[in-house]
Amino acid sequence: MLTGKRILLVIGGGIAAYKVLELIRRLRDRGAAVTPVLTRAGAEFVTPLSVAALAGEKVHDQLFDLTTEAEMGHIQLSRSADLIVVAPATADLMAKAAQGRAEDLASTLLLATDTPVMMVPAMNVRMWQHPATQRNLAVLRGDEVRLVGPDDGAMACGEFGPGRMAEPAAILAAIEAAFTAGPLAGRHVLVTSGPTHEPIDPVRYIANRSSGAQGTALAAALRDLGAKVTFVTGPASVPPPAGVDVVRVETARDMLAAVQAALPADAAVFAAAVADWRVANAAGQKMKKDGSGRAPALEFAENPDILATVSRMGAGRPGLVVGFAAETETVVAHATAKRARKGCDWIVANDVSPETGIMGGAENAVVLISDQGAETWPRLAKDEVARRLAARIAAALGTA
Ligand code: C5P
């Protein structure tokens, strides 16, 4: 229920605005109070009369409204809410919010507030995919704006793809989740992610193909359950999630130091693809061809095993230590042996043979190995694997 919660609902100008009328009704059914703000473009799609009738409150649409300024003011309007929801969040509203513009009531409210903001994007697929919108989206994520959708599907403009506004039920669920203290509230979880870079000389390095996608999704899922997340990441190709403490590292040895500095933690998940070896004879200066035709010989030294080191800590060991195992054959047997060798509690094993498309892809098919044996999960989006794993971690810590 949302009893006692006040939602400031900014209605942008898009055909999806009609769905917002149903959202208002559902919010009120759940006990929330809704303060509607209608942009000028929004008023082209839904009328102030229907919005006001459903919300049971006056519609705000003017930045300079003398009565309101005297009674309350736009700053007060934004601060008295428990959550600001922008739906539909048009490309224009997102751009204004990302740039911090304050040229009308909606953008001014978004700039003047310290209340959490949720945006529900809706726009034509090309507008959504445009680099400018994607840049604005990255900025908004960095500003901790929560995003719901967009969905994929047929659009009113006749095109097909991402850009459809999320359905009222999904928006309502996200709003309710925003007010629920997660099961990991008050818990600290450490996540490693991404590849490591091991220098050969100041300009060259040895790396691997890890994108950091699974570790990033996991950190976001743990954050969504209320955990304080320390995210120790190598140079990954996907950006770290908002709302987590990011520690950027390059080498395995840096990663170990960052992990040790971040402890204690209630749980630690090692999703990074750490290089097993580093170049022992890395050059201090850029290596040059000497004209002899001889190639330099690289010598390797073994890197510290971060997962094994933390798993075998005596005092201060996190209550739950989870490793990943990227295998290309006999996945369960190798991963079960790895669990014993490393001393961790769980291993999340996956087959990264090139034909699976898992490494760098959007999906993952994992086997969870614990003292209970091996549990095979279906092939799922990495986000969904992350959500399930985060829920399992929450359950394990809850019973610890
Ligand atoms: O031995 P392998 O690299 O297959 O083990 C994978 C697991 O061990 C992953 O969880 C990875 O993050 C972790 N690992 C580590 N430090 C290393 C090598 C692997 O933490 N040096």
XYZ file of C-alpha atoms and ligand atoms in Angstrom:
421
model
C 0.000 0.000 0.000
C 1.000 3.602 -0.512
C -1.075 5.110 2.285
C 0.243 8.499 3.346
C 2.607 8.795 0.371
C 2.473 11.840 -1.854
C 3.437 11.406 -5.489
C 4.185 14.461 -7.597
C 3.244 13.285 -11.075
C 4.696 15.234 -13.999
C 2.759 14.432 -17.166
C 4.776 15.047 -20.329
C 3.516 15.454 -23.864
C 3.196 12.120 -25.600
C 0.443 9.853 -26.793
C 1.208 7.552 -23.832
C -0.140 10.258 -21.489
C -3.541 8.558 -21.685
C -2.106 5.637 -19.684
C -1.265 8.076 -16.896
C -4.953 8.595 -16.195
C -5.179 4.941 -15.231
C -1.975 5.232 -13.203
C -3.500 8.098 -11.177
C -6.556 5.980 -10.426
C -4.434 3.008 -9.343
C -2.188 5.181 -7.175
C -5.222 6.571 -5.407
C -6.682 3.073 -4.982
C -3.441 2.168 -3.196
C -3.851 5.101 -0.827
C -1.402 7.568 -2.389
C -2.092 11.273 -2.827
C -1.285 12.520 -6.326
C -0.249 16.096 -7.086
C -0.475 16.473 -10.874
C 1.757 18.720 -12.949
C 0.783 18.961 -16.587
C 3.275 20.299 -19.119
C 1.976 22.436 -21.962
C 2.650 19.548 -24.371
C 1.008 17.109 -21.937
C -2.174 19.208 -22.044
C -2.346 18.516 -25.803
C -2.921 14.825 -24.996
C -4.943 14.782 -21.754
C -7.144 17.534 -20.401
C -6.533 19.282 -17.075
C -10.139 18.475 -16.215
C -9.729 14.683 -16.445
C -6.381 14.792 -14.609
C -7.806 16.949 -11.793
C -10.959 14.822 -11.518
C -8.992 11.594 -11.158
C -6.320 13.053 -8.861
C -8.874 14.900 -6.765
C -6.425 17.817 -6.710
C -5.696 20.979 -8.619
C -3.520 20.576 -11.712
C -0.346 22.660 -11.656
C 0.764 23.940 -15.024
C 2.244 27.401 -14.570
C 5.704 28.297 -13.355
C 4.537 31.747 -12.336
C 1.185 31.351 -10.700
C 0.692 34.148 -8.207
C -1.745 32.321 -5.958
C 0.404 29.218 -5.784
C 3.590 31.246 -5.328
C 2.031 32.975 -2.349
C 0.612 29.816 -0.836
C 3.305 27.283 -1.534
C 5.717 27.978 -4.400
C 7.151 25.539 -6.879
C 10.055 24.636 -4.617
C 7.722 23.636 -1.855
C 5.615 21.747 -4.384
C 8.529 19.491 -5.310
C 9.830 19.036 -1.786
C 6.573 18.097 -0.163
C 6.368 14.961 -2.302
C 7.795 11.577 -1.274
C 8.531 10.684 -4.908
C 8.444 12.546 -8.210
C 7.260 10.454 -11.155
C 7.678 11.766 -14.701
C 5.337 9.898 -17.067
C 5.524 9.946 -19.978
C 9.135 11.167 -19.767
C 9.577 12.564 -23.270
C 12.961 12.957 -24.977
C 12.592 16.692 -24.359
C 11.868 16.357 -20.628
C 14.781 13.952 -20.241
C 17.088 16.360 -22.082
C 15.984 19.280 -19.917
C 16.467 17.288 -16.714
C 19.883 15.992 -17.833
C 21.028 19.529 -18.587
C 19.560 21.059 -15.447
C 17.377 23.523 -17.357
C 14.622 25.388 -15.521
C 12.460 26.954 -18.179
C 8.999 25.741 -17.261
C 7.262 24.334 -14.198
C 8.200 20.673 -14.842
C 11.913 21.256 -15.447
C 12.122 23.764 -12.584
C 10.551 21.279 -10.184
C 13.055 18.613 -11.224
C 15.962 20.981 -10.651
C 14.675 22.397 -7.367
C 14.095 19.091 -5.659
C 15.988 16.710 -3.421
C 13.145 14.173 -3.600
C 13.882 10.895 -5.472
C 12.848 11.041 -9.131
C 11.476 8.218 -11.267
C 11.176 8.621 -15.032
C 9.014 6.515 -17.309
C 10.340 7.174 -20.822
C 8.046 7.051 -23.850
C 9.029 8.137 -27.314
C 9.489 7.057 -30.894
C 12.066 4.281 -31.257
C 14.486 6.440 -33.288
C 14.301 9.203 -30.686
C 15.002 6.654 -27.940
C 17.947 5.176 -29.810
C 19.423 8.539 -30.793
C 22.863 9.055 -29.222
C 21.671 12.331 -27.691
C 18.868 10.578 -25.772
C 21.204 7.764 -24.757
C 23.725 10.359 -23.495
C 20.986 12.077 -21.493
C 19.906 8.711 -20.122
C 23.444 7.967 -18.895
C 23.562 11.380 -17.190
C 20.189 10.806 -15.522
C 21.267 7.352 -14.318
C 24.394 8.959 -12.861
C 22.109 11.456 -11.089
C 20.316 8.460 -9.539
C 17.089 8.948 -11.440
C 15.195 5.654 -11.354
C 13.960 4.460 -14.737
C 10.984 2.289 -15.541
C 10.946 0.881 -19.085
C 10.640 1.680 -21.892
C 9.047 -1.496 -23.221
C 9.645 -3.015 -26.613
C 6.730 -3.315 -29.000
C 4.345 -1.694 -31.456
C 4.059 2.061 -31.073
C 1.265 4.504 -31.815
C 3.410 6.016 -34.593
C 3.366 2.672 -36.422
C 6.974 1.720 -35.670
C 8.190 -1.186 -33.583
C 10.941 -1.327 -30.980
C 11.973 0.129 -27.615
C 10.199 3.340 -26.661
C 6.729 2.242 -25.557
C 5.824 3.527 -22.130
C 5.712 0.868 -19.400
C 2.194 -0.257 -18.490
C 0.477 1.332 -15.442
C 0.777 -1.931 -13.462
C 4.566 -2.003 -13.979
C 4.887 1.672 -13.023
C 2.807 1.071 -9.910
C 4.997 -1.910 -8.947
C 8.147 0.206 -9.374
C 6.632 2.992 -7.239
C 5.705 0.530 -4.494
C 9.204 -1.027 -4.659
C 10.702 2.454 -4.229
C 8.968 2.705 -0.839
C 9.816 -0.779 0.386
C 12.886 -1.256 2.555
C 14.681 -4.107 0.823
C 15.723 -7.341 2.538
C 19.377 -6.287 2.247
C 18.884 -2.908 3.978
C 21.782 -2.345 6.351
C 23.917 -5.049 4.684
C 27.219 -4.423 2.913
C 27.912 -6.494 -0.190
C 31.149 -6.380 -2.156
C 31.090 -7.148 -5.889
C 34.096 -7.458 -8.213
C 33.482 -7.076 -11.919
C 35.049 -6.602 -15.327
C 38.401 -7.706 -16.700
C 41.805 -6.753 -15.331
C 44.533 -5.115 -17.407
C 48.021 -6.423 -16.798
C 50.696 -4.115 -18.225
C 53.373 -5.303 -20.664
C 54.878 -1.815 -20.793
C 53.386 1.643 -20.122
C 51.202 1.510 -23.269
C 50.414 -2.192 -23.777
C 48.524 -4.638 -21.624
C 47.056 -8.128 -21.498
C 43.282 -8.229 -21.031
C 40.299 -10.507 -21.644
C 36.878 -10.204 -23.256
C 34.825 -9.700 -20.076
C 32.356 -6.814 -20.555
C 31.466 -6.515 -16.870
C 27.767 -6.906 -17.784
C 26.953 -9.673 -15.290
C 28.813 -8.055 -12.384
C 27.173 -4.696 -13.123
C 23.701 -6.243 -13.261
C 24.368 -8.035 -10.007
C 25.528 -4.883 -8.230
C 22.352 -3.102 -9.414
C 20.141 -5.989 -8.250
C 21.791 -6.050 -4.807
C 21.387 -2.264 -4.580
C 17.709 -2.629 -5.478
C 17.283 -4.988 -2.513
C 18.624 -2.234 -0.275
C 22.260 -3.320 0.123
C 25.146 -0.904 0.401
C 27.254 -2.140 -2.505
C 30.983 -1.644 -3.005
C 31.671 -2.282 -6.680
C 35.335 -2.972 -7.416
C 35.657 -2.926 -11.182
C 38.402 -3.390 -13.733
C 38.203 -1.471 -17.035
C 34.804 -2.784 -18.159
C 32.945 -1.833 -21.316
C 29.590 -1.251 -19.575
C 29.310 1.689 -17.145
C 28.944 0.941 -13.421
C 25.443 1.212 -11.964
C 24.282 4.335 -10.144
C 23.859 4.244 -6.415
C 26.817 1.988 -5.598
C 30.305 2.866 -4.294
C 32.566 2.409 -7.320
C 36.266 1.594 -6.908
C 38.096 1.491 -10.255
C 41.189 -0.678 -10.579
C 43.395 -1.957 -13.404
C 45.406 -4.959 -12.273
C 44.641 -8.065 -10.213
C 46.921 -6.844 -7.468
C 45.100 -3.478 -7.342
C 41.815 -5.378 -7.226
C 42.938 -7.479 -4.262
C 44.060 -4.349 -2.392
C 40.721 -2.625 -3.126
C 38.776 -5.681 -1.963
C 40.744 -5.899 1.269
C 40.250 -2.175 1.870
C 36.476 -2.538 1.353
C 36.032 -5.320 3.937
C 34.253 -6.101 6.215
C 31.251 -7.164 4.164
C 28.281 -9.421 4.836
C 28.703 -11.056 1.437
C 31.251 -10.858 -1.366
C 30.618 -11.817 -4.968
C 33.597 -12.226 -7.261
C 32.281 -11.765 -10.782
C 35.487 -10.239 -12.180
C 37.444 -12.058 -14.869
C 40.786 -11.667 -13.154
C 43.916 -12.388 -15.189
C 45.614 -15.486 -13.798
C 49.029 -14.189 -14.771
C 50.735 -10.855 -15.036
C 53.838 -9.991 -16.989
C 56.695 -10.405 -14.526
C 59.159 -8.483 -16.656
C 56.877 -5.566 -17.624
C 59.023 -2.805 -19.102
C 59.222 0.614 -17.482
C 59.421 2.274 -20.929
C 57.617 1.492 -24.165
C 59.272 -1.567 -25.749
C 60.758 -0.926 -29.192
C 61.756 -3.110 -32.121
C 65.533 -3.289 -32.100
C 65.876 -4.237 -35.768
C 67.225 -7.681 -34.957
C 63.939 -9.424 -35.882
C 63.820 -11.005 -32.427
C 60.524 -10.674 -30.541
C 60.697 -9.904 -26.826
C 60.049 -12.833 -24.498
C 57.409 -12.135 -21.879
C 57.776 -13.894 -18.555
C 54.697 -14.453 -16.458
C 54.092 -14.509 -12.723
C 50.943 -15.831 -11.104
C 48.486 -13.233 -9.821
C 46.998 -13.475 -6.339
C 43.716 -15.379 -6.329
C 41.370 -12.830 -4.794
C 38.460 -15.224 -4.343
C 40.630 -17.876 -2.651
C 42.351 -15.272 -0.487
C 39.055 -13.899 0.837
C 37.460 -17.367 1.136
C 40.326 -18.532 3.338
C 40.454 -15.470 5.581
C 39.873 -16.487 9.137
C 38.451 -13.592 11.117
C 36.698 -11.026 8.959
C 35.666 -13.465 6.216
C 32.345 -12.359 4.723
C 29.502 -14.618 5.826
C 28.830 -15.625 2.215
C 31.524 -15.801 -0.475
C 30.415 -16.388 -4.059
C 32.710 -17.077 -7.009
C 32.027 -17.363 -10.712
C 33.449 -20.043 -12.959
C 33.660 -19.440 -16.677
C 34.198 -22.825 -18.259
C 34.174 -24.134 -21.796
C 33.665 -27.852 -21.025
C 32.400 -30.235 -18.283
C 31.051 -27.177 -16.498
C 29.564 -28.807 -13.387
C 32.537 -31.074 -12.649
C 35.078 -28.283 -13.100
C 33.042 -25.791 -11.102
C 32.420 -28.244 -8.255
C 36.157 -28.875 -8.028
C 36.772 -25.122 -8.141
C 34.398 -24.519 -5.227
C 36.389 -26.938 -3.084
C 39.762 -25.615 -4.258
C 38.910 -21.973 -3.636
C 37.039 -22.513 -0.375
C 34.065 -20.333 -1.353
C 30.444 -21.078 -0.425
C 28.844 -20.888 -3.868
C 30.091 -21.029 -7.424
C 28.009 -19.576 -10.232
C 29.202 -21.574 -13.214
C 28.592 -20.829 -16.864
C 29.648 -22.148 -20.235
C 31.472 -19.411 -22.118
C 32.271 -21.425 -25.259
C 32.076 -18.960 -28.187
C 29.023 -20.751 -29.627
C 26.973 -19.930 -26.496
C 27.333 -16.167 -27.154
C 27.394 -15.631 -23.370
C 30.676 -13.758 -23.005
C 29.831 -10.137 -23.842
C 26.207 -11.109 -24.658
C 22.929 -10.177 -22.951
C 22.031 -13.649 -21.656
C 23.541 -16.179 -19.328
C 22.860 -19.835 -18.528
C 24.233 -20.688 -15.114
C 24.539 -23.551 -12.677
C 24.579 -22.613 -8.994
C 26.884 -24.899 -7.038
C 26.693 -24.956 -3.264
C 27.005 -27.543 -0.489
C 23.516 -28.619 -1.632
C 24.843 -29.728 -5.038
C 24.341 -28.269 -8.531
C 21.211 -26.354 -9.529
C 20.787 -25.619 -13.233
C 19.008 -22.369 -14.087
C 17.340 -21.767 -17.463
C 18.960 -19.430 -19.963
C 17.948 -15.941 -18.804
C 18.799 -12.293 -19.423
C 21.840 -11.303 -17.343
C 19.596 -8.850 -15.446
C 17.282 -11.696 -14.479
C 20.190 -13.953 -13.440
C 21.339 -11.025 -11.298
C 17.910 -10.555 -9.696
C 17.605 -14.249 -8.855
C 21.098 -14.406 -7.463
C 20.561 -11.256 -5.393
C 17.349 -12.765 -3.993
C 19.247 -15.961 -3.081
C 21.960 -13.929 -1.391
C 19.315 -12.013 0.573
C 17.687 -15.289 1.615
C 21.029 -16.793 2.680
C 21.966 -13.739 4.740
C 18.504 -13.652 6.253
C 18.895 -17.130 7.669
C 22.567 -16.781 8.591
O 40.168 -19.825 -11.360
P 39.138 -19.099 -12.123
O 39.657 -17.829 -12.726
O 38.369 -19.892 -13.111
O 38.068 -18.718 -10.996
C 37.063 -17.861 -11.256
C 36.615 -17.195 -9.982
O 37.715 -16.793 -9.193
C 35.854 -15.922 -10.267
O 34.925 -15.738 -9.226
C 36.933 -14.857 -10.233
O 36.417 -13.575 -9.946
C 37.823 -15.376 -9.128
N 39.252 -15.056 -9.287
C 39.835 -14.182 -8.432
N 41.172 -13.927 -8.517
C 41.923 -14.511 -9.466
C 41.325 -15.415 -10.364
C 39.983 -15.668 -10.250
O 39.148 -13.621 -7.571
N 43.219 -14.241 -9.550
